[in-house]
XYZ file of C-alpha atoms in Angstrom:
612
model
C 18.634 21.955 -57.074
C 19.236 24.765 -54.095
C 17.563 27.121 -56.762
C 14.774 25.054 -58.279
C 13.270 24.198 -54.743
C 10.752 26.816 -54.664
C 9.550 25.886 -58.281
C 9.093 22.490 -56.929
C 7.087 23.301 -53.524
C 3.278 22.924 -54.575
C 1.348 23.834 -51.850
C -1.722 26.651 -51.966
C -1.018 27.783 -48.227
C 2.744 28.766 -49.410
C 2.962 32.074 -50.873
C 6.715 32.034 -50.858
C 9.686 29.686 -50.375
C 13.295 31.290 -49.427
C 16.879 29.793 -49.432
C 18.947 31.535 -47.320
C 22.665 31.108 -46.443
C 24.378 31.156 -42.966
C 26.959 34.248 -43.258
C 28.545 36.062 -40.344
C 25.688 34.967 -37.972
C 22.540 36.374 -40.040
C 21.121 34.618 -43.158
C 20.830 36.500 -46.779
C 20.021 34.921 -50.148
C 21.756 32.151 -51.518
C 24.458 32.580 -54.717
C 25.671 30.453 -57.087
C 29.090 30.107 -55.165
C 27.447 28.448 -52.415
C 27.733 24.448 -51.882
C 26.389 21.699 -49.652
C 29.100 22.745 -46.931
C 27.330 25.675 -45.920
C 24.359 26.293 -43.041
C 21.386 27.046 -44.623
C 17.789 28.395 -43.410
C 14.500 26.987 -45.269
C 11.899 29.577 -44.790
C 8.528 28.851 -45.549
C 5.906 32.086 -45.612
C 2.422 30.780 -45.487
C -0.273 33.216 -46.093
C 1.437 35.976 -44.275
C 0.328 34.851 -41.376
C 2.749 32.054 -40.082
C 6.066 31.739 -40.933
C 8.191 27.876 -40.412
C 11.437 27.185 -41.433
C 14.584 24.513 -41.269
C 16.823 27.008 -39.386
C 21.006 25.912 -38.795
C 20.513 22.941 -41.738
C 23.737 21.531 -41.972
C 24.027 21.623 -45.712
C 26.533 18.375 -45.950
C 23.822 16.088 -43.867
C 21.122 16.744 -46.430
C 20.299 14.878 -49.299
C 19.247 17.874 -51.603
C 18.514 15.342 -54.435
C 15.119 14.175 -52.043
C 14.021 18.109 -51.128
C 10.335 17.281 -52.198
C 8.661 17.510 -48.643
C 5.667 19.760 -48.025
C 4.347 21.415 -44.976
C 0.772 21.120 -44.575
C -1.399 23.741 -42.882
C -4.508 22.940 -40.860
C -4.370 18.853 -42.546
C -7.740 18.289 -41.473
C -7.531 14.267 -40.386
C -4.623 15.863 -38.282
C -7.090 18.121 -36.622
C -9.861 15.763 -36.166
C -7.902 13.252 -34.737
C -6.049 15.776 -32.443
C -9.845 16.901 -31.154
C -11.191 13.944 -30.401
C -8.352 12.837 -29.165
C -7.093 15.603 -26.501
C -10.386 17.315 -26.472
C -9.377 20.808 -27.396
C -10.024 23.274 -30.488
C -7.104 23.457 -32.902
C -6.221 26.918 -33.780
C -3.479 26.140 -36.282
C -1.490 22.995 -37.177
C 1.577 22.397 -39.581
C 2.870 18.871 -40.573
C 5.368 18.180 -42.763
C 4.954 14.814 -44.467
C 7.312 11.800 -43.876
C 9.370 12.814 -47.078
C 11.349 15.313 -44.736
C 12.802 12.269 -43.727
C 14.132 11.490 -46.728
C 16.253 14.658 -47.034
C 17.263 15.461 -43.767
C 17.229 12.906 -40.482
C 16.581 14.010 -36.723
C 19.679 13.661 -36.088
C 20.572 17.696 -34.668
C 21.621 18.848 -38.276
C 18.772 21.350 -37.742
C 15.820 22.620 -35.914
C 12.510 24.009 -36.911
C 11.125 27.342 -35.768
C 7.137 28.157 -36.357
C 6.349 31.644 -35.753
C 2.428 31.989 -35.043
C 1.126 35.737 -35.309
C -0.861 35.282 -31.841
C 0.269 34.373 -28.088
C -0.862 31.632 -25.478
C -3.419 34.505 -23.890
C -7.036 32.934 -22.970
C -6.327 29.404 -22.635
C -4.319 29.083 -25.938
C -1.477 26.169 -26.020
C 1.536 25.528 -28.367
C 2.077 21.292 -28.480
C 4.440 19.723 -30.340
C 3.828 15.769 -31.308
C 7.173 14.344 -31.637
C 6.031 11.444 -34.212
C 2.991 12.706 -36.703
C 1.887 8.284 -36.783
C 1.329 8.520 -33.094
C -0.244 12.177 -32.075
C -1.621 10.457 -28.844
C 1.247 11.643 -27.174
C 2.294 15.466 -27.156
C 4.119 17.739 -25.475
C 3.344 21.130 -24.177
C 5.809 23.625 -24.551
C 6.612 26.457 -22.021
C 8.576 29.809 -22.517
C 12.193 29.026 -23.218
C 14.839 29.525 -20.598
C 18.170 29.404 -22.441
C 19.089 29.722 -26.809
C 17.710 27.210 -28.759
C 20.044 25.523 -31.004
C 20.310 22.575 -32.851
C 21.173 20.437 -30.231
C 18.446 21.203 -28.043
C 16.008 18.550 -26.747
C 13.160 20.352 -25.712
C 10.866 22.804 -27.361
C 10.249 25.776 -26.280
C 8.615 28.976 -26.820
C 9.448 33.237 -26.950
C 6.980 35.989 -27.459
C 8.373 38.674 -30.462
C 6.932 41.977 -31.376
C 3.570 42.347 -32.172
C 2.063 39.776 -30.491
C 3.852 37.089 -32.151
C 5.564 34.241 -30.879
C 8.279 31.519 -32.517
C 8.248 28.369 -31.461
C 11.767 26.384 -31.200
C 11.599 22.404 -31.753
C 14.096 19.391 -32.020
C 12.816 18.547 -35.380
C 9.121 18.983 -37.478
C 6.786 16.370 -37.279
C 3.250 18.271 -36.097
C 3.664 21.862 -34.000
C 0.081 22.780 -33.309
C -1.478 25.990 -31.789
C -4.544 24.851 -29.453
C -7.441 26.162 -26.931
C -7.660 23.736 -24.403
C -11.097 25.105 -22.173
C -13.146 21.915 -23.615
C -13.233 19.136 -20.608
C -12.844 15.618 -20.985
C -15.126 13.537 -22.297
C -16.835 10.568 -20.328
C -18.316 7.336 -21.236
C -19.850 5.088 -19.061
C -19.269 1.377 -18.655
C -20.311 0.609 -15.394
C -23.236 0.743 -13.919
C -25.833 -0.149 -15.728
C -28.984 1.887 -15.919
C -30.625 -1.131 -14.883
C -27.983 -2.734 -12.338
C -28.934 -6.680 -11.972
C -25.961 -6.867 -9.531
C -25.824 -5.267 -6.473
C -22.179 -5.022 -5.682
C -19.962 -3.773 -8.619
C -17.218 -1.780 -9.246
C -17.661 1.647 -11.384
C -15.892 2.360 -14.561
C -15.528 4.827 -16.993
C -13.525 5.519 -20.025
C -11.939 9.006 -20.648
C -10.373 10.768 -23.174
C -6.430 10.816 -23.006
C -6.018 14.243 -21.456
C -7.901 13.535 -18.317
C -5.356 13.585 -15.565
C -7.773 12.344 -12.708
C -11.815 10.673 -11.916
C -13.979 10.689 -9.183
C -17.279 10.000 -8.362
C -19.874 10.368 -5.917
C -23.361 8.635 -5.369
C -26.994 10.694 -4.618
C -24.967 14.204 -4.579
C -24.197 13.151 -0.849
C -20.987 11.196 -0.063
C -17.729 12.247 -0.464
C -15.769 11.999 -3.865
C -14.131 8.561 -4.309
C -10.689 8.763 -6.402
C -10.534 6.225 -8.919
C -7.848 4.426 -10.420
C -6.891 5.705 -13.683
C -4.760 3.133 -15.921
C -4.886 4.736 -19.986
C -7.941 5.828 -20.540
C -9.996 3.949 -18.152
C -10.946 5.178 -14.849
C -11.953 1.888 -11.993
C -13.210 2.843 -8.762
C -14.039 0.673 -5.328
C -16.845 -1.937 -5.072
C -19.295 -0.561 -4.130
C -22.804 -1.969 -2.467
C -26.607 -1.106 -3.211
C -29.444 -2.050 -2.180
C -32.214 -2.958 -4.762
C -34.849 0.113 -5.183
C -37.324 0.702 -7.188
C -37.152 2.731 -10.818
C -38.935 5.306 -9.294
C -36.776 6.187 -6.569
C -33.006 5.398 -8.179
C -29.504 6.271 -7.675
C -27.707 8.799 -9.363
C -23.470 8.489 -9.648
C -21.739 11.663 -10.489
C -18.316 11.436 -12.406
C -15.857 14.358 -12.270
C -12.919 14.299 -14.654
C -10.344 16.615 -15.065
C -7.596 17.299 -17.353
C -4.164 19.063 -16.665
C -5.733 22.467 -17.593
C -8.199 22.198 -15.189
C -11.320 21.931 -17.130
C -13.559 19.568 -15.644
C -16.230 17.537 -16.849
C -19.431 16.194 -14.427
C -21.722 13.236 -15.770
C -24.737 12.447 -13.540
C -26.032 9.204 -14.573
C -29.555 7.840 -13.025
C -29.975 4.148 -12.734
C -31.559 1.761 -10.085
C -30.831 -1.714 -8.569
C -33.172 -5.031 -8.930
C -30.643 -7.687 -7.945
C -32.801 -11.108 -7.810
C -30.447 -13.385 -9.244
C -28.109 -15.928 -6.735
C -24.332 -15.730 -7.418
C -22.791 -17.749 -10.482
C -26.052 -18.962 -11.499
C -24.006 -19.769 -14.663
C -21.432 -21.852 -12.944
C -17.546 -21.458 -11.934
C -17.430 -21.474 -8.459
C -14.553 -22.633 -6.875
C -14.355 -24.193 -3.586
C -11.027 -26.034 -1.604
C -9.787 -26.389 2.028
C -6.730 -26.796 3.412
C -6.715 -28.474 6.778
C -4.207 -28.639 9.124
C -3.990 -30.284 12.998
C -7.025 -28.658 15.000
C -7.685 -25.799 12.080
C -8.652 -25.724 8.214
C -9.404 -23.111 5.754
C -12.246 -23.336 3.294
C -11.463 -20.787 0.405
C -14.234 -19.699 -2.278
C -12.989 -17.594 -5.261
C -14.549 -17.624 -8.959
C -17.301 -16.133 -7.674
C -19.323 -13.535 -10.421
C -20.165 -10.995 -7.447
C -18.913 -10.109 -3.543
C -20.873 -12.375 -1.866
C -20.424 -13.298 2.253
C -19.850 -16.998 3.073
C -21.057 -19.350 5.524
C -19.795 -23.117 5.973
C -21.493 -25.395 7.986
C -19.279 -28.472 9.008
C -19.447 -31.919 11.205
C -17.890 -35.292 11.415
C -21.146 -36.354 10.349
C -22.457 -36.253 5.999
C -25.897 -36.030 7.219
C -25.538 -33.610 9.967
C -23.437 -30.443 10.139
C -24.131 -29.199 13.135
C -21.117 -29.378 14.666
C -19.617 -25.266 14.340
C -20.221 -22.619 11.572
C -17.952 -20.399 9.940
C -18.757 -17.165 8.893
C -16.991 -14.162 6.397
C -19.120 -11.703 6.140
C -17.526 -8.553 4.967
C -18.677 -9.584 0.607
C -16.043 -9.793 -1.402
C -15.736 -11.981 -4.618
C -13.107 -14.421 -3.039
C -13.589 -15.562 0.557
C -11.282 -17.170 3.303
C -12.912 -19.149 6.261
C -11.050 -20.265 9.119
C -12.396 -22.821 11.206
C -11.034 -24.152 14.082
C -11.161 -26.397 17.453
C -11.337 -29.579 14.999
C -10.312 -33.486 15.852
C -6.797 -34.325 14.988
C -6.653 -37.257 12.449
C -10.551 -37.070 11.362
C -12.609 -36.974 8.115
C -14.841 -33.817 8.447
C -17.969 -32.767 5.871
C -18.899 -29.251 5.007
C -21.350 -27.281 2.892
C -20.948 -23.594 1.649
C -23.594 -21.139 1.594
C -22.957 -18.125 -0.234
C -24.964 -14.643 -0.537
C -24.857 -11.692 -2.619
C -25.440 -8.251 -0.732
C -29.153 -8.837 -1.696
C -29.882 -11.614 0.034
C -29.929 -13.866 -2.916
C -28.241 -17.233 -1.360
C -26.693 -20.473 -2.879
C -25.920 -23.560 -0.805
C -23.265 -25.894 -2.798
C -22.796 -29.492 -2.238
C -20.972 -31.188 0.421
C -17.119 -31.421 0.737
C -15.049 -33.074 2.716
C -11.063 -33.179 4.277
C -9.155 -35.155 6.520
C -7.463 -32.941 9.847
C -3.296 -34.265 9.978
C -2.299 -36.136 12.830
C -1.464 -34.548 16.166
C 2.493 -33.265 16.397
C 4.582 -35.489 18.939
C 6.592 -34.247 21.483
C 9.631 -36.096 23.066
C 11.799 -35.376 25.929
C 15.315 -36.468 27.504
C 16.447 -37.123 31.156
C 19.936 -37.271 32.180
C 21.242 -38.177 35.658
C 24.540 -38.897 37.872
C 25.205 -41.297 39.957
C 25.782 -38.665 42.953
C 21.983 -37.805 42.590
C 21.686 -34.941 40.986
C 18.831 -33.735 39.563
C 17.755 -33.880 35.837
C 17.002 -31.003 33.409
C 14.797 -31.942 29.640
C 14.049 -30.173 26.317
C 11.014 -30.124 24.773
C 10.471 -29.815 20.731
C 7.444 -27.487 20.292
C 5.609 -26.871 16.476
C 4.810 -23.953 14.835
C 2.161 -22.096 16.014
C -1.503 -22.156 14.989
C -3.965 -19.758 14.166
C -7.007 -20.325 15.934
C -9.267 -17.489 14.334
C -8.635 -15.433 11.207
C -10.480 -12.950 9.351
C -9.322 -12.000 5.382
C -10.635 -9.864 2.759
C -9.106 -9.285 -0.860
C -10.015 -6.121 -2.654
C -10.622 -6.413 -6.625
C -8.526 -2.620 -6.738
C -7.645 0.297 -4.512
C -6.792 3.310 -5.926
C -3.245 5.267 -4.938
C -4.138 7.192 -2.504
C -6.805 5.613 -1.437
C -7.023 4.986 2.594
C -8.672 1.205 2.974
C -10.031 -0.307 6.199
C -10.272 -3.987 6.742
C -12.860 -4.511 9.666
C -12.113 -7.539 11.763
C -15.229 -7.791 14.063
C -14.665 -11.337 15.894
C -14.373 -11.639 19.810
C -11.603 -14.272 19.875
C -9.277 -11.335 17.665
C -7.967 -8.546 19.551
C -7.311 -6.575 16.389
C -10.594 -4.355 15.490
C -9.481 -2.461 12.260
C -6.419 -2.846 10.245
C -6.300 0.630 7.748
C -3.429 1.718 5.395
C -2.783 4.152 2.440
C -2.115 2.576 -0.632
C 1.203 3.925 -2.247
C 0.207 2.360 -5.480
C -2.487 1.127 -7.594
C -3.510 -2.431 -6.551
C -5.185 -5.174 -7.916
C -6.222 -8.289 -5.943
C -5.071 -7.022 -2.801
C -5.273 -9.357 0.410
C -4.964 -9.083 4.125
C -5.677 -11.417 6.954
C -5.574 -10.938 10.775
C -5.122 -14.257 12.763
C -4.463 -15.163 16.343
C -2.078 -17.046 17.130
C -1.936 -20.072 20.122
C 1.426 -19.204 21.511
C 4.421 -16.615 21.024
C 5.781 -17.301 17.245
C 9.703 -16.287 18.761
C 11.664 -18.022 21.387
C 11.912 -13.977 23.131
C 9.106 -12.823 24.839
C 8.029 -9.266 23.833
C 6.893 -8.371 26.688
C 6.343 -8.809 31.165
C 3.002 -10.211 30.074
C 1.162 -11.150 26.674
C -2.298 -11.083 25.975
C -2.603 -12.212 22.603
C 0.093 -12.981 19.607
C -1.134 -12.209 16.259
C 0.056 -12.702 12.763
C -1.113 -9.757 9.877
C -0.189 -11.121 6.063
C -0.788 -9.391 2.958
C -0.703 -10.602 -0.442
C -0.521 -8.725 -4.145
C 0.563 -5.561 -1.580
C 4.486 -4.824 -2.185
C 6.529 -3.984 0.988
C 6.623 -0.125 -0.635
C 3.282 -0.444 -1.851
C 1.529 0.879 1.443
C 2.092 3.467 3.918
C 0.454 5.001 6.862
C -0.817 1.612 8.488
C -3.131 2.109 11.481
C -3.896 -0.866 13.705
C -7.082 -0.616 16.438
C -7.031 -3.079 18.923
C -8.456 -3.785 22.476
C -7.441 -5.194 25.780
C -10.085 -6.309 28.648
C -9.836 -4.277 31.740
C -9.600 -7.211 34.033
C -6.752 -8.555 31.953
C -4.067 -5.159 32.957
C -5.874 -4.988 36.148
C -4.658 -8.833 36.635
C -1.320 -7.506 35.785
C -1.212 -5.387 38.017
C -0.589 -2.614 35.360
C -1.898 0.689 34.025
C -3.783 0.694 30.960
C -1.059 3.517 29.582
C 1.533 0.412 29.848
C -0.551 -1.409 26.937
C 2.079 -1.670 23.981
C 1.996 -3.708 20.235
C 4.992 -5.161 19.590
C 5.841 -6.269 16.162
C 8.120 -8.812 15.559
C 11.167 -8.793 12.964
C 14.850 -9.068 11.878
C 14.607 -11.598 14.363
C 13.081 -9.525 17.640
C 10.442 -7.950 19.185
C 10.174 -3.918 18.411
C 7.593 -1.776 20.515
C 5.586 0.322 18.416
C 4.148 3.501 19.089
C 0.706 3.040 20.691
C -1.892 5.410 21.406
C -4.434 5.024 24.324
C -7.614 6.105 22.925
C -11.024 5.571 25.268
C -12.381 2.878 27.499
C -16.091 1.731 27.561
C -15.718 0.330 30.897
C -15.238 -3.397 29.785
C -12.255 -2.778 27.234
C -9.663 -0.517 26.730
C -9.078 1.008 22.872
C -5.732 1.546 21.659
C -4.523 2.501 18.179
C -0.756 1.793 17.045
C 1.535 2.222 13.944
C 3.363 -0.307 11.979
C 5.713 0.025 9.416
C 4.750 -3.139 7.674
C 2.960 -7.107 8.131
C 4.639 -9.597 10.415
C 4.018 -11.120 13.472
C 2.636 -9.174 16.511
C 2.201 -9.348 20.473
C -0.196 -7.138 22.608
C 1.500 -6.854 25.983
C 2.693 -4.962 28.997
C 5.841 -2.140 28.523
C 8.903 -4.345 30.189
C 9.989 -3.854 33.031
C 7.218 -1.091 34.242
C 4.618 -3.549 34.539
C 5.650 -5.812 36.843
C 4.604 -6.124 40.320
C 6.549 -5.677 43.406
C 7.760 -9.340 44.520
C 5.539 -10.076 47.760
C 7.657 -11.837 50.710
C 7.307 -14.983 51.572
C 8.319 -17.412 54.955
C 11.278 -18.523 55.246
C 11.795 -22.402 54.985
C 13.486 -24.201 57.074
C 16.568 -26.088 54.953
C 15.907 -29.466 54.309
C 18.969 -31.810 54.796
C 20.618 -33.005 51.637
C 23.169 -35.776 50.986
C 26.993 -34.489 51.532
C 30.284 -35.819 49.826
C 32.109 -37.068 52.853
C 35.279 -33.930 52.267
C 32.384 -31.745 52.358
C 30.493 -32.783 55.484
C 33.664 -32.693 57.235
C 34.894 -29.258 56.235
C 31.455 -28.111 57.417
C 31.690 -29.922 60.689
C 35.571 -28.676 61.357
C 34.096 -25.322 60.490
C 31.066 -25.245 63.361
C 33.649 -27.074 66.033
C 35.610 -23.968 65.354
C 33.108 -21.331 65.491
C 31.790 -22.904 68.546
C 34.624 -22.768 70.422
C 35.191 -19.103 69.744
C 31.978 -18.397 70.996
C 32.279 -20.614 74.264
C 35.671 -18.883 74.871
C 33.917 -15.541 74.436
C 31.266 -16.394 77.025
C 33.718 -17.553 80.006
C 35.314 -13.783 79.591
C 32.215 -12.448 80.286
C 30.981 -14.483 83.151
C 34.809 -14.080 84.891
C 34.355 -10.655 84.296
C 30.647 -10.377 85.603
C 31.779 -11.859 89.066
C 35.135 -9.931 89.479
C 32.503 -6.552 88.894
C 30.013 -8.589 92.217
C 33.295 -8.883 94.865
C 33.898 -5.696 93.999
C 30.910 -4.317 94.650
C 30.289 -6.098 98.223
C 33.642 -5.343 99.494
C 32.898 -1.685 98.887
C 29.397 -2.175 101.040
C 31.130 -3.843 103.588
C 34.018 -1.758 104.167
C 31.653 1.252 104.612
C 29.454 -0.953 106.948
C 32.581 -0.924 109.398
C 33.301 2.407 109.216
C 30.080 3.274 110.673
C 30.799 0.889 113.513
């Protein structure tokens, strides 16, 4: 059958079909001596132009009874589907059909070499698709590095003489010779030409080479990367006013593919947003109340819409407070606090789209918990000593929170959530995301005492807690928290404003982080501060460079306390002592004080006489 193959080859691109034998190194023409135990070559010449053969075939591994396979040159579904596919131009293909399988498995008992009769000058490419049912995926082959042989893994290429070059593969499936200058292609999804929803989140789909998409809006902002997952592209959401068809917006799309060709898609459309969110139903509204706080979460929503609750003790009348998100996104948290322990409360929920169009659902209702005891313990002796207690505290509460959720952020991508509330210290909380994310959450509260039994710091001026959720500890990076102290407040401290620090609370301590003064506008000072991740934090003074000097103070006089009767008399024995030391100290000096007078006068009066 070695000798009948080229008889059986039917094929109008082959113009010849060789056998050849492994002798010495080189290959020469088969005899009839030679058996199944020898290396063989399979050399297909096709239209003297390209050249593919079964090189190293270890003649034992085939089954030479199934040698009916066929390479095909330029199959044209192959091409087609390759060009729509990868968006290129196919120069050349070859495929050999799946009855190679049949003789000879991919299991290193050969490889193939194609030998093209051009090079990869001006943007040509050599790709080889490992499985011919599945040419989404290819490979593109560089200039080889070491011998190919048959137990190589990875194809590779070498330039011969004459502008030729021979491409080495693992095994034939489909080797094909391409020009990739044609750019992606684009189709659009989102937005609509004419957008009925204000807020919305861009999306094309691209063909399978693109390797990265951005946009940009009215030729003006700076190119938003967007999160390519297959062949769809999803950017941020993004939030328009309505115009009118006349004026417009224009979104640009740039795609690129791992050549570098690029496509750009400008696509005009406008804005007329007049419809109130989930008109067609499915929102979804729920609280969960605690002591003095509750939150009121909205999600189902069909748009990013900003919520407001209004909420009382009263059905009729909700009057009482109002809480307010207002940063549109298409699940909202509100926190509301300074409520009644133990007490039924009523609210409503008013939502709006960034549009203005506004929906007030009906009124809900929860019950605050009851107020957390607190017990103490005395103990006392009967010699009168004086009693110490213990108090059991609760968790602490958040008294003001702001959250957002974003429906994606690309990797890459450097998000901001903007706090904006008085009673939070915290102004901006940015990061990097690592990763792609979908349905990521953050939320800034302030706490009502310090979360640790450690204080951070000499002095605290606020304890905060940041939480994510959907964001994985690895999943961020670079995080950037802005906050602000009053002046009064270090001034009260007697402190410098370059002593502000944000502490950040875990493995079960408090760990300064590095903090960056940044301006003053007379009323505050701005600060800016790195965190390796969420947890609990504290805004405070540096220990121990803070703290005042101690100012001095009167003495007291001691007050007389009860004695045990050994001790009272030790004391007493003690003075008795210590007094008479003294007393015996002052008789010396007197004896000594009128010895140094007689002396004195009998000196005066013996010189009197003498002048006598």
């Amino acid at each position: 059958s070695l000798l009948n193959y080229s008889n059986i080859i039917s094929t109008e691109n082959v113009t010849n079909v060789s056998i050849r034998v492994k002798a010495a190194g080189a290959y020469e023409d088969i005899t009839t001596t030679n058996t199944s135990a020898d290396t063989y070559q399979l050399l297909f010449q096709i239209n003297g132009s390209i050249n593919v053969s079964l090189t190293d075939l270890n003649g034992s591994t085939a089954n030479w009874d199934r040698i009916n396979f066929t390479p095909l040159i330029n199959d044209s579904p192959t091409n087609i589907f390759i060009q729509n596919n990868w968006s290129t131009v196919v120069i050349k293909s070859i495929v050999f059909n799946s009855s190679i399988a049949e003789f000879i498995t991919n299991n290193n008992s050969y490889y193939g070499e194609v030998e093209f009769n051009f090079n990869n000058t001006g943007g040509n490419e050599f790709w080889w698709i490992v499985d011919t049912a599945d040419v989404s995926s290819r490979t593109n082959i560089s200039v080889c590095t070491a011998a190919f042989t048959s137990t190589t893994t990875t194809p590779c290429f070498n330039y011969t003489k004459n502008g030729r070059t021979i491409v080495y593969v693992p095994h034939f499936s489909v080797v094909v010779a391409v020009n990739d200058t044609v750019a992606p292609t684009i189709n659009i999804t989102y937005p609509n030409s004419n957008q009925t929803v204000g807020m919305f989140i861009p999306n094309i789909t691209v063909s399978p080479d693109a390797v990265s998409c951005k946009y940009t809006f009215n030729f003006s902002t700076s190119n938003q990367t967007m999160a390519k997952t297959g062949n769809v592209c999803v950017g941020q959401t993004e939030a328009l006013k309505n115009n009118n068809a006349v004026v417009g917006y224009n979104i640009t799309f740039s795609v690129e593919d791992g050549a570098g060709n690029v496509r750009m898609t400008v696509f005009n459309f406008n804005v007329s947003d007049t419809t109130v969110p989930n008109n067609a139903g499915g929102l979804a509204i729920s609280s969960s109340p605690s002591t003095t706080t509750a939150t009121v979460t909205v999600s189902g929503v069909n748009e990013s819409v900003n919520v407001t609750v209004f909420y009382g003790t009263a059905a009729g009348t909700l009057t009482s407070g109002t809480g307010m998100e207002t940063d549109f996104n298409s699940s909202q948290s509100v926190s509301i606090s300074s409520l009644s322990a133990s007490t039924l409360h009523y609210y409503n929920v008013t939502i709006c789209d960034y549009n203005g169009n506004c929906v007030k659902n009906g009124t809900y209702n929860f019950t605050t918990s009851a107020a957390a005891s607190t017990s103490s313990s005395t103990s006392s002796s009967s010699s009168g000593g004086g009693g110490g207690g213990t108090v059991e505290t609760t968790a602490p509460t958040v008294t003001s929170s702001t959250s957002r959720v974003w429906d994606a952020i690309a990797s890459g991508a450097t998000t901001t959530l903007t706090v904006g509330k008085d009673t939070i210290a915290v102004d901006s909380v940015a990061f990097t995301a690592a990763a792609d994310l979908k349905s990521a959450g953050l939320t800034v509260g302030v706490l009502d005492k310090n979360p640790a039994s450690e204080a951070p710091a000499d002095a605290a001026y606020q304890y905060l807690e940041i939480k994510s959720s959907n964001i994985g500890t690895a999943a961020v990076k670079d995080i950037q928290i802005a906050f602000k102290v009053p002046i009064s407040w270090v001034d009260g401290q007697s402190a410098k404003k370059e002593d502000i620090t944000l502490y950040r609370y875990t493995d079960g301590a408090w760990t300064a982080l590095p903090t960056t003064y940044a301006s003053s506008d007379g009323t505050y000072y701005y600060y800016t501060a790195t965190t390796p991740g969420f947890s609990y934090f504290a805004i405070g003074t540096k220990k121990g460079e803070a703290t005042p000097a101690p100012e001095e103070t009167p003495s007291t006089p001691e007050q007389p306390t009860a004695e045990k009767p050994g001790a009272a008399s030790t004391a007493s024995t003690g003075t008795q002592e210590e007094s008479a030391k003294k007393s015996s100290v002052g008789i010396w000096i007197i004896v000594a004080a009128v010895a140094l007078i007689i002396v004195v006068a009998l000196a005066i009066l013996r010189q009197k006489r003498q002048n006598v």
